[in-house]
Amino acid sequence: MVKICCIGAGYVGGPTMAVIALKCPSIQVAVVDISISRINAWNSDQLPIYEPGLDGVVKECRGRNLFFSTDVEKHVSEADIVFVSVNTPTKTQGLGAGKAADLTYWESAARMIADVSKSNKIVVEKSTVPVKTAEAIEKILTHNSKGIKFQILSNPEFLAEGTAIRDLLSPDRVLIGGRETPEGQAAIKALKDVYAKWVPEDRILTTNLWSAELSKLAANAFLAQRISSVNAMSALCEATGADVTEVSYAVGKDTRIGPKFLNASVGFGGSCFQKDILNLVYICECNGLPDVAEYWKQVIKINDYQKNRFVNRVVSSMFNTVSNKKIAILGFAFKKDTGDTRETPAIDVCKGLLGDKARLSIYDPQVTDDQIQRDLTMKKFDWDHPLHLQPMSPTTVKQVSVVWDAYEATKDAHGLCILTEWDEFKTLDYQKIYDKMQKPAFVFDGRNVVNVEKLREIGFIVYSIGKPLDAWLKDMPAVA
Ligand code: UDX
Ligand code: UDX
Ligand code: ADP
């Protein structure tokens, strides 16, 4: 029986291993983590992450061929294939601060693998890492190996949160990079055999190590670039009277461009896009390619511009001040169908409004009060460290209250901002909301989910990203 161990029971490790266990009953899969609370949650009815379909998969496999444990060393030493899916934060100090990946957790995982291994192993890079990390890890493993042979593979994960189970069950492609030696090729085949249990052969791509590593950074950079491109267009649409939804639709009809990932928004968030692009920028700079670095930096600049622009719209529409005004924030997660708030645009928008002394009432169906307070008090890039190492936020932001209902959040508010595209925000009773709000009542839709015309009929002053402005907003231009 093949034994797999995955180090890191997070958003990637947990769902990925659950699906491998589901599809490969003859493989024993152990997911290990240094966080006791995280492992306890994986072993309970309240999984540590909210992901549609995940509960069912875990229930079916847990205790059969899927195990969650804190006994990292035991499971690593017994495994034939070790996946590494630990945090790779952006460095906050020292060389490359604010850009380069901090490989502390990766390196400590690699040293531990070398230390406890008593048999040959395939070590699989699952978390996104800078190109050539595999080479560095290979060196750590071979220099500490005590005669044991390690083959390193890069097998980046392309799942998106909210659709993780669907993406894992039916991936566009699985990418496996390895050494071009006979041993490297044998390792590639061993991992390919695992995926081949449910993924069609022609979707399993094999490359050299560096192509696999770079493909992951490139894919995320391209995706983020599409969003920054459409968001840049949204600003121009507002200035000219074009409608970004119509423009996106028309552009996406070109089969060379395609319709997906062209929704204008208040900005992209999530644990990957910004981090991976910063990483790409750093790698370009280190390789003497400043023009290429500059090109990719623009994707992040436009994303920051979009978030600032949104805050400026809110403030300028309300007579240039939101001081002491109650503003409802609907949605805090970085996208719908997840409770994840890593790099969510809501953090920057809320901080911007708080900077103008607004009082915020925040509602998200999946994000807790604690998490929101932690996010609003944490320093940039500090989120990507193992949870148990993060101090609980010592202070809370007084002007922020977190409530469990959209109607409660909007009661007596001057304005409401939609920052996540949760389906339930489309079907709220906006007449009821309007009746209980201060007048004039404003809606700022950062996700283009509301019916602008209907809301204007009710009496709202509505701003929706990239849509023709109503007269009120035209009179109060916001400059980012
Ligand atoms: C383009 C648009 O495709 C077309 O829709 C519009 O109406 C006019 O402009 P055209 O300039 O004729 O058409 O050719 P196109 O096939 O788009 O190629 C433009 C340039 O891009 C060429 O120099 C081509 O060699 C280059 N190109 C295209 C690449 O370098 N790589 C590619 O993957 C595709
Ligand atoms: C992304 C990649 O999609 C995935 O392949 C990779 O493995 C990890 O990073 P994820 O961050 O989970 O996945 O979500 P994604 O659906 O890509 O959305 C990222 C952000 O872009 C979200 O904030 C989302 O709201 C935003 N977005 C997405 C838009 O603003 N407009 C769009 O059209 C699409
Ligand atoms: P991702 O979104 O990439 O899955 P997460 O932050 O959700 O990232 O998960 C990474 C997990 O890795 C965390 O639960 C963290 O506790 C765990 N981790 C980090 N370093 C180690 C280590 N050396 N050994 C075991 N687990 C680790």
Coordinates of C-alpha atoms and ligand atoms in Angstrom, one line a residue:
M1 CA 0.0 0.0 0.0
V2 CA 1.3 3.4 -1.0
K3 CA 1.5 5.9 1.9
I4 CA 1.2 9.6 1.4
C5 CA 1.8 12.2 4.0
C6 CA 1.0 15.9 3.5
I7 CA 2.7 18.5 5.8
G8 CA 0.4 21.4 6.2
A9 CA -3.4 21.0 6.8
G10 CA -4.5 24.3 5.3
Y11 CA -6.7 25.4 2.4
V12 CA -4.6 23.5 -0.1
G13 CA -3.3 20.5 1.9
G14 CA -6.7 19.6 3.5
P15 CA -9.0 19.5 0.4
T16 CA -6.3 18.1 -1.9
M17 CA -5.5 15.1 0.3
A18 CA -9.2 14.5 1.0
V19 CA -9.8 14.1 -2.7
I20 CA -6.8 11.9 -3.2
A21 CA -8.1 9.7 -0.4
L22 CA -11.6 9.6 -1.9
K23 CA -10.3 8.6 -5.4
C24 CA -7.6 6.2 -4.3
P25 CA -9.0 3.9 -1.6
S26 CA -5.8 1.8 -1.8
I27 CA -3.6 4.7 -0.7
Q28 CA -3.3 5.7 2.9
V29 CA -3.2 9.5 3.3
A30 CA -2.1 11.3 6.4
V31 CA -2.4 15.1 6.7
V32 CA -0.1 16.5 9.5
D33 CA 0.2 20.0 10.9
I34 CA 2.0 21.6 13.9
S35 CA -1.2 23.4 14.8
I36 CA -3.1 21.2 17.3
S37 CA -6.3 23.3 17.0
R38 CA -6.3 22.9 13.2
I39 CA -5.9 19.1 13.4
N40 CA -8.5 18.9 16.1
A41 CA -10.9 20.8 13.8
W42 CA -10.2 18.5 10.9
N43 CA -11.0 15.6 13.2
S44 CA -14.3 17.2 14.3
D45 CA -17.7 18.0 12.7
Q46 CA -16.7 21.6 12.3
L47 CA -13.9 21.6 9.7
P48 CA -11.4 24.5 10.0
I49 CA -12.3 25.8 6.5
Y50 CA -15.6 26.4 4.8
E51 CA -15.6 24.8 1.3
P52 CA -18.7 23.6 -0.5
G53 CA -18.7 19.8 -0.7
L54 CA -15.7 19.3 1.5
D55 CA -17.6 17.9 4.5
G56 CA -19.0 15.0 2.5
V57 CA -15.6 14.0 1.1
V58 CA -14.0 14.2 4.5
K59 CA -16.8 12.2 6.2
E60 CA -16.5 9.4 3.6
C61 CA -12.8 9.0 3.9
R62 CA -11.8 10.0 7.4
G63 CA -10.8 7.0 9.5
R64 CA -10.8 4.8 6.4
N65 CA -7.7 5.9 4.4
L66 CA -7.6 9.6 5.5
F67 CA -6.1 10.6 8.8
F68 CA -5.3 14.0 10.4
S69 CA -2.6 14.1 12.9
T70 CA -0.1 16.3 14.8
D71 CA 2.4 13.4 14.8
V72 CA 4.4 15.0 12.0
E73 CA 7.5 12.9 12.3
K74 CA 5.9 9.5 12.5
H75 CA 3.8 10.0 9.4
V76 CA 6.6 11.6 7.4
S77 CA 9.0 8.7 8.3
E78 CA 6.4 6.1 7.1
A79 CA 5.4 7.8 3.9
D80 CA 6.5 7.0 0.3
I81 CA 5.4 10.4 -1.0
V82 CA 5.6 13.5 1.1
F83 CA 3.7 16.6 0.0
V84 CA 4.8 19.9 1.5
S85 CA 2.0 22.5 1.7
V86 CA 3.2 24.9 4.4
N87 CA 3.0 28.7 4.5
T88 CA 5.2 30.7 2.3
P89 CA 4.7 34.3 3.5
T90 CA 6.1 37.4 1.9
K91 CA 9.3 38.5 3.8
T92 CA 8.6 41.4 6.1
Q93 CA 12.2 42.2 7.0
G94 CA 15.7 41.8 5.5
L95 CA 16.7 41.1 1.9
G96 CA 13.7 41.2 -0.4
A97 CA 11.3 42.5 2.3
G98 CA 7.8 43.2 0.9
K99 CA 8.5 41.0 -2.1
A100 CA 10.5 37.8 -1.7
A101 CA 9.0 34.6 -0.3
D102 CA 10.0 33.7 3.2
L103 CA 10.9 30.1 3.1
T104 CA 11.4 29.5 6.8
Y105 CA 8.6 27.1 7.1
W106 CA 9.6 25.2 4.0
E107 CA 13.2 24.9 5.1
S108 CA 12.2 23.6 8.5
A109 CA 9.9 21.1 6.9
A110 CA 12.7 19.9 4.6
R111 CA 15.2 19.6 7.4
M112 CA 12.7 17.6 9.4
I113 CA 12.1 15.3 6.5
A114 CA 15.8 14.6 6.1
D115 CA 16.1 14.1 9.8
V116 CA 13.3 11.5 10.3
S117 CA 13.5 9.6 7.0
K118 CA 14.6 6.0 7.1
S119 CA 13.5 5.0 3.6
N120 CA 13.7 6.6 0.1
K121 CA 11.0 9.2 -0.6
I122 CA 9.5 11.4 -3.2
V123 CA 9.1 15.0 -1.8
V124 CA 6.5 17.0 -3.6
E125 CA 6.4 20.8 -3.6
K126 CA 2.7 21.7 -3.4
S127 CA 2.7 25.3 -2.0
T128 CA 3.6 28.0 -4.5
V129 CA 7.3 28.9 -4.2
P130 CA 9.8 30.9 -6.1
V131 CA 11.4 29.3 -9.1
K132 CA 14.4 27.1 -8.2
T133 CA 13.1 26.4 -4.6
A134 CA 13.1 22.8 -5.5
E135 CA 16.8 23.0 -6.2
A136 CA 17.4 24.5 -2.8
I137 CA 15.3 21.9 -1.1
E138 CA 17.0 19.2 -2.9
K139 CA 20.3 20.4 -1.5
I140 CA 19.0 20.5 2.0
L141 CA 17.7 17.0 1.6
T142 CA 20.8 15.5 0.0
H143 CA 23.2 17.2 2.3
N144 CA 21.4 15.8 5.4
S145 CA 20.2 12.5 3.9
K146 CA 22.3 9.8 5.7
G147 CA 22.3 7.8 2.5
I148 CA 18.6 8.0 1.8
K149 CA 17.5 9.0 -1.7
F150 CA 15.1 11.8 -2.2
Q151 CA 13.4 12.8 -5.5
I152 CA 11.9 16.2 -5.5
L153 CA 8.9 17.1 -7.7
S154 CA 7.0 20.3 -8.2
N155 CA 3.2 19.7 -8.4
P156 CA 1.6 23.1 -8.0
E157 CA -2.1 23.2 -7.0
F158 CA -4.5 25.2 -9.2
L159 CA -7.7 24.9 -7.1
A160 CA -9.6 28.0 -6.4
E161 CA -11.3 28.5 -3.1
G162 CA -15.1 28.1 -3.1
T163 CA -14.8 25.6 -5.9
A164 CA -12.0 23.6 -4.5
I165 CA -13.7 20.2 -4.6
R166 CA -15.0 20.6 -8.1
D167 CA -11.6 21.8 -9.3
L168 CA -9.8 18.9 -7.6
L169 CA -12.3 16.3 -9.0
S170 CA -12.1 17.7 -12.5
P171 CA -9.0 19.8 -12.9
D172 CA -8.2 21.6 -16.2
R173 CA -4.7 20.1 -15.8
V174 CA -2.4 18.5 -13.3
L175 CA 1.2 19.7 -13.6
I176 CA 4.1 17.6 -12.5
G177 CA 7.7 18.8 -12.8
G178 CA 10.7 16.7 -12.1
R179 CA 14.3 16.0 -12.9
E180 CA 15.2 14.7 -16.4
T181 CA 17.1 11.8 -14.9
P182 CA 15.8 8.2 -14.9
E183 CA 15.1 8.5 -11.1
G184 CA 13.4 11.8 -11.7
Q185 CA 11.2 10.3 -14.4
A186 CA 10.3 7.3 -12.2
A187 CA 9.2 9.7 -9.5
I188 CA 7.1 11.6 -12.0
K189 CA 5.5 8.4 -13.0
A190 CA 4.7 7.4 -9.4
L191 CA 2.9 10.6 -8.8
K192 CA 1.2 10.5 -12.2
D193 CA -0.2 7.1 -11.3
V194 CA -1.9 8.6 -8.3
Y195 CA -3.7 11.3 -10.3
A196 CA -4.4 8.9 -13.2
K197 CA -6.9 7.1 -10.9
W198 CA -9.4 9.9 -11.8
V199 CA -7.8 12.5 -14.1
P200 CA -7.6 11.7 -17.8
E201 CA -4.0 11.1 -19.0
D202 CA -4.0 14.0 -21.5
R203 CA -4.7 16.4 -18.6
I204 CA -1.6 15.4 -16.7
L205 CA 1.3 17.5 -17.9
T206 CA 4.9 16.7 -17.1
T207 CA 7.7 19.2 -17.4
N208 CA 11.1 20.0 -15.9
L209 CA 11.1 21.3 -12.3
W210 CA 11.5 24.9 -13.2
S211 CA 8.8 25.1 -15.8
A212 CA 6.4 23.6 -13.3
E213 CA 7.3 26.1 -10.6
L214 CA 7.2 29.1 -13.0
S215 CA 3.9 27.9 -14.6
K216 CA 2.2 28.4 -11.3
L217 CA 3.5 31.9 -10.7
A218 CA 2.7 32.7 -14.4
A219 CA -0.9 31.4 -14.2
N220 CA -1.7 33.4 -11.2
A221 CA -0.1 36.5 -12.6
F222 CA -2.1 36.1 -15.9
L223 CA -5.4 35.7 -14.0
A224 CA -4.7 38.7 -11.8
Q225 CA -3.7 40.7 -14.8
R226 CA -7.1 40.1 -16.4
I227 CA -8.8 41.4 -13.3
S228 CA -6.5 44.5 -13.2
S229 CA -7.2 45.0 -16.9
V230 CA -10.9 45.0 -16.5
N231 CA -10.7 47.1 -13.4
A232 CA -8.6 49.7 -15.2
M233 CA -11.3 49.7 -17.9
S234 CA -14.0 50.2 -15.2
A235 CA -12.5 53.5 -14.2
L236 CA -12.6 54.6 -17.9
C237 CA -16.2 53.4 -18.2
E238 CA -17.2 55.5 -15.3
A239 CA -15.5 58.5 -16.9
T240 CA -17.1 58.0 -20.3
G241 CA -20.5 56.5 -19.6
A242 CA -19.7 53.1 -21.0
D243 CA -20.9 50.1 -19.0
V244 CA -18.1 47.7 -17.9
T245 CA -20.4 44.7 -18.0
E246 CA -21.2 45.3 -21.6
V247 CA -17.6 45.9 -22.5
S248 CA -16.4 42.7 -20.7
Y249 CA -19.1 40.7 -22.4
A250 CA -18.2 42.1 -25.9
V251 CA -14.4 41.6 -25.3
G252 CA -14.9 38.1 -23.8
K253 CA -16.8 37.0 -26.9
D254 CA -13.5 37.0 -28.8
T255 CA -12.5 33.3 -28.5
R256 CA -8.9 34.4 -28.3
I257 CA -9.7 36.2 -25.1
G258 CA -12.6 34.1 -23.6
P259 CA -15.4 35.1 -21.2
K260 CA -14.0 34.0 -17.8
F261 CA -12.3 36.2 -15.2
L262 CA -13.5 39.5 -16.6
N263 CA -15.7 40.7 -13.8
A264 CA -14.8 44.2 -12.6
S265 CA -14.6 44.4 -8.8
V266 CA -13.4 46.4 -5.9
G267 CA -10.1 44.5 -6.3
F268 CA -8.8 41.0 -6.2
G269 CA -7.8 39.3 -2.9
G270 CA -6.9 35.9 -1.7
S271 CA -3.7 34.3 -0.5
C272 CA -2.1 33.8 -3.9
F273 CA -2.4 36.6 -6.4
Q274 CA -0.5 39.5 -4.7
K275 CA 2.0 37.2 -3.1
D276 CA 2.8 35.3 -6.2
I277 CA 3.2 38.5 -8.3
L278 CA 5.4 40.1 -5.7
N279 CA 7.5 37.0 -5.9
L280 CA 7.6 37.1 -9.7
V281 CA 8.7 40.8 -9.5
Y282 CA 11.4 39.9 -7.1
I283 CA 12.7 37.0 -9.2
C284 CA 12.7 39.3 -12.3
E285 CA 14.7 41.9 -10.5
C286 CA 17.2 39.3 -9.2
N287 CA 17.6 38.0 -12.7
G288 CA 18.4 41.5 -14.1
L289 CA 15.0 42.0 -15.8
P290 CA 13.8 45.3 -14.3
D291 CA 11.5 46.1 -17.2
V292 CA 9.7 42.8 -16.8
A293 CA 9.5 43.4 -13.1
E294 CA 7.9 46.8 -13.7
Y295 CA 5.4 45.3 -16.1
W296 CA 4.0 42.9 -13.5
K297 CA 4.2 45.5 -10.7
Q298 CA 1.5 47.4 -12.5
V299 CA -1.0 44.6 -11.9
I300 CA -0.7 45.2 -8.2
K301 CA -0.7 49.0 -8.5
I302 CA -4.0 48.9 -10.4
N303 CA -5.4 46.6 -7.7
D304 CA -4.4 49.1 -5.0
Y305 CA -5.7 52.0 -7.2
Q306 CA -9.1 50.2 -7.5
K307 CA -9.5 49.8 -3.7
N308 CA -8.5 53.4 -3.1
R309 CA -10.8 54.6 -5.8
F310 CA -13.7 52.8 -4.1
V311 CA -13.0 54.4 -0.7
N312 CA -12.7 57.8 -2.4
R313 CA -16.1 57.3 -4.1
V314 CA -17.8 56.5 -0.8
V315 CA -16.3 59.5 1.0
S316 CA -16.7 62.0 -1.8
S317 CA -20.3 61.0 -2.4
M318 CA -21.2 61.7 1.2
F319 CA -20.2 65.3 1.1
N320 CA -16.5 64.5 1.5
T321 CA -16.8 63.1 5.0
V322 CA -17.9 59.9 6.6
S323 CA -16.8 61.0 10.1
N324 CA -19.0 59.3 12.7
K325 CA -21.4 58.1 10.0
K326 CA -22.5 54.5 10.2
I327 CA -21.5 52.5 7.1
A328 CA -22.7 48.9 6.6
I329 CA -20.2 46.5 5.1
L330 CA -21.8 43.5 3.4
G331 CA -19.3 40.8 2.8
F332 CA -15.7 40.6 4.2
A333 CA -14.4 37.3 2.6
F334 CA -12.2 37.8 -0.5
K335 CA -14.8 36.0 -2.6
K336 CA -18.1 34.2 -2.2
D337 CA -18.4 30.7 -0.8
T338 CA -15.4 30.9 1.4
G339 CA -14.7 32.2 4.9
D340 CA -11.2 33.1 3.9
T341 CA -10.2 36.7 4.4
R342 CA -6.5 36.6 3.4
E343 CA -5.7 39.8 1.4
T344 CA -9.4 40.5 1.0
P345 CA -10.0 43.9 -0.5
A346 CA -12.5 44.5 2.4
I347 CA -9.5 45.0 4.7
D348 CA -8.1 48.0 2.7
V349 CA -11.6 49.4 2.1
C350 CA -12.5 49.2 5.8
K351 CA -9.2 50.6 6.9
G352 CA -9.7 53.5 4.4
L353 CA -13.1 54.3 5.8
L354 CA -11.9 54.0 9.4
G355 CA -9.1 56.4 8.4
D356 CA -11.9 58.9 7.6
K357 CA -13.5 58.1 11.0
A358 CA -16.5 56.1 9.8
R359 CA -18.3 53.7 12.1
L360 CA -18.6 50.3 10.4
S361 CA -21.1 47.6 10.9
I362 CA -19.9 44.5 9.2
Y363 CA -21.8 41.4 8.1
D364 CA -20.4 38.3 6.4
P365 CA -22.1 34.9 6.5
Q366 CA -18.9 33.0 7.0
V367 CA -16.4 35.3 8.8
T368 CA -16.3 35.7 12.6
D369 CA -15.9 38.8 14.7
D370 CA -12.5 37.6 15.9
Q371 CA -11.2 37.2 12.4
I372 CA -12.4 40.6 11.3
Q373 CA -10.8 42.3 14.3
R374 CA -7.6 40.4 13.8
D375 CA -7.6 41.4 10.1
L376 CA -8.2 45.0 10.8
T377 CA -5.4 45.2 13.4
M378 CA -2.7 43.0 11.8
K379 CA 0.3 44.4 9.9
K380 CA 0.7 43.8 6.1
F381 CA 1.9 40.3 5.3
D382 CA 1.6 39.1 8.9
W383 CA -1.4 36.9 8.1
D384 CA 0.6 34.2 6.4
H385 CA 2.2 32.7 9.5
P386 CA 0.9 29.6 11.2
L387 CA -2.1 30.6 13.2
H388 CA -0.9 29.4 16.6
L389 CA 2.2 31.7 16.2
Q390 CA 0.1 34.8 15.6
P391 CA -0.7 36.7 18.8
M392 CA -4.4 37.3 19.2
S393 CA -5.1 41.0 18.4
P394 CA -4.5 42.8 21.7
T395 CA -6.8 45.6 20.7
T396 CA -10.0 45.8 18.9
V397 CA -11.1 48.5 16.6
K398 CA -13.8 50.4 18.6
Q399 CA -15.6 51.9 15.6
V400 CA -16.2 48.4 14.2
S401 CA -19.1 46.2 15.1
V402 CA -19.7 42.8 13.6
V403 CA -23.2 41.6 13.2
W404 CA -24.9 38.4 12.0
D405 CA -27.6 39.9 9.7
A406 CA -27.5 42.3 6.7
Y407 CA -30.6 44.1 8.0
E408 CA -29.0 44.7 11.4
A409 CA -25.9 46.0 9.7
T410 CA -27.7 48.5 7.5
K411 CA -30.1 49.8 10.1
D412 CA -29.6 53.6 10.6
A413 CA -26.6 53.5 8.2
H414 CA -25.9 56.3 5.8
G415 CA -24.5 54.0 3.2
L416 CA -23.9 50.3 2.5
C417 CA -20.9 48.8 0.7
I418 CA -21.0 45.4 -0.9
L419 CA -17.5 43.9 -0.8
T420 CA -18.1 40.2 -1.5
E421 CA -20.5 38.8 -4.1
W422 CA -22.4 36.4 -1.8
D423 CA -25.6 35.2 -3.6
E424 CA -27.8 36.3 -0.7
F425 CA -26.9 40.0 -1.3
K426 CA -28.8 39.8 -4.7
T427 CA -32.1 38.9 -3.0
L428 CA -32.1 41.1 0.0
D429 CA -35.3 43.2 0.6
Y430 CA -33.7 46.5 -0.4
Q431 CA -37.0 48.4 0.2
K432 CA -36.9 47.3 3.8
I433 CA -33.3 48.2 4.0
Y434 CA -33.9 51.7 2.5
D435 CA -36.8 52.4 4.9
K436 CA -34.5 51.9 7.9
M437 CA -31.5 53.8 6.6
Q438 CA -30.6 57.5 6.9
K439 CA -31.4 59.7 3.9
P440 CA -30.0 60.2 1.4
A441 CA -29.3 56.5 1.4
F442 CA -26.3 55.2 -0.6
V443 CA -25.3 51.9 -2.0
F444 CA -21.8 51.3 -3.2
D445 CA -21.6 48.0 -5.0
G446 CA -18.1 46.7 -5.3
R447 CA -19.1 43.5 -6.9
N448 CA -21.8 44.5 -9.4
V449 CA -24.4 42.2 -7.7
V450 CA -27.4 44.6 -7.3
N451 CA -30.0 45.7 -9.8
V452 CA -29.0 49.3 -10.2
E453 CA -32.2 50.5 -11.8
K454 CA -34.4 48.9 -9.2
L455 CA -32.4 50.4 -6.4
R456 CA -32.6 53.8 -7.9
E457 CA -36.4 53.4 -8.2
I458 CA -36.5 52.7 -4.5
G459 CA -34.7 55.9 -3.9
F460 CA -31.1 54.9 -3.3
I461 CA -28.1 56.7 -4.7
V462 CA -26.2 53.9 -6.3
Y463 CA -22.6 53.5 -7.3
S464 CA -21.7 50.3 -9.0
I465 CA -18.2 49.6 -10.3
G466 CA -17.7 50.6 -14.0
K467 CA -21.4 51.5 -14.5
P468 CA -22.7 54.8 -15.8
L469 CA -22.8 57.2 -12.8
D470 CA -26.0 58.7 -11.5
A471 CA -26.2 62.5 -11.5
W472 CA -25.3 62.8 -7.8
L473 CA -22.0 61.1 -8.3
K474 CA -21.1 63.0 -11.4
D475 CA -21.4 66.2 -9.3
M476 CA -19.0 64.8 -6.8
P477 CA -16.1 63.3 -8.7
A478 CA -13.7 61.1 -6.8
V479 CA -10.0 61.2 -7.7
A480 CA -7.9 58.2 -6.6
Ligands
UDX1 C1 -5.6 42.5 -34.9 C2 -6.7 41.8 -34.1 O1 -6.4 40.4 -34.0 C3 -8.0 42.0 -34.9 O2 -9.1 41.4 -34.2 C4 -8.3 43.5 -35.2 O3 -9.4 43.6 -35.9 C5 -7.1 44.1 -35.8 O4 -5.9 43.9 -35.1 P1 -4.0 41.8 -36.9 O5 -3.2 42.9 -36.5 O6 -4.3 41.7 -38.3 O7 -5.4 41.8 -36.1 O8 -3.3 40.4 -36.5 P2 -3.1 39.6 -35.2 O9 -3.3 38.1 -35.5 O10 -3.9 40.0 -34.0 O11 -1.6 39.8 -34.8 C6 -1.1 41.0 -34.4 C7 0.4 40.9 -34.1 O12 0.6 40.1 -32.9 C8 1.2 40.2 -35.2 O13 2.4 40.8 -35.3 C9 1.4 38.8 -34.6 O14 2.5 38.2 -35.1 C10 1.5 39.1 -33.1 N1 1.2 37.9 -32.2 C11 -0.1 37.4 -32.2 C12 2.1 37.4 -31.4 O15 3.3 37.9 -31.3 N2 1.8 36.3 -30.6 C13 0.6 35.8 -30.6 O16 0.3 34.8 -29.8 C14 -0.4 36.3 -31.4
UDX2 C1 -6.5 31.6 -7.3 C2 -6.5 30.9 -8.7 O1 -7.7 31.0 -9.4 C3 -6.1 29.4 -8.4 O2 -6.0 28.8 -9.7 C4 -4.9 29.3 -7.6 O3 -4.6 28.0 -7.3 C5 -5.0 30.1 -6.3 O4 -5.3 31.5 -6.6 P1 -8.4 31.9 -5.4 O5 -7.5 33.0 -4.9 O6 -8.9 30.9 -4.5 O7 -7.7 31.1 -6.6 O8 -9.7 32.6 -6.1 P2 -10.0 33.2 -7.5 O9 -11.3 32.7 -8.0 O10 -8.9 33.2 -8.4 O11 -10.3 34.8 -7.1 C6 -9.2 35.6 -6.7 C7 -9.7 37.0 -6.5 O12 -10.1 37.6 -7.7 C8 -11.0 37.1 -5.6 O13 -10.9 38.2 -4.8 C9 -12.1 37.3 -6.7 O14 -13.2 38.0 -6.1 C10 -11.4 38.2 -7.7 N1 -12.0 38.1 -9.0 C11 -12.0 37.0 -9.7 C12 -12.5 39.3 -9.6 O15 -12.4 40.4 -9.0 N2 -13.0 39.2 -10.9 C13 -13.0 38.1 -11.6 O16 -13.5 38.1 -12.7 C14 -12.5 36.9 -11.0
ADP3 P1 -2.5 27.2 2.1 O1 -3.5 28.1 1.7 O2 -1.3 27.3 1.2 O3 -2.9 25.8 2.3 P2 -2.4 27.6 5.0 O4 -1.8 28.7 5.7 O5 -3.9 27.4 5.0 O6 -1.8 27.7 3.5 O7 -1.8 26.2 5.5 C1 -0.5 26.0 5.8 C2 -0.4 25.1 7.0 O8 0.9 24.6 7.2 C3 -0.8 25.7 8.4 O9 -1.9 25.0 9.0 C4 0.5 25.6 9.2 O10 0.2 25.4 10.6 C5 1.2 24.4 8.6 N1 2.6 24.4 8.8 C6 3.5 25.4 8.7 N2 4.8 24.9 8.9 C7 4.7 23.6 9.3 C8 5.6 22.6 9.7 N3 6.9 22.8 9.7 N4 5.1 21.4 9.9 C9 3.8 21.1 9.9 N5 2.9 22.0 9.5 C10 3.3 23.3 9.2

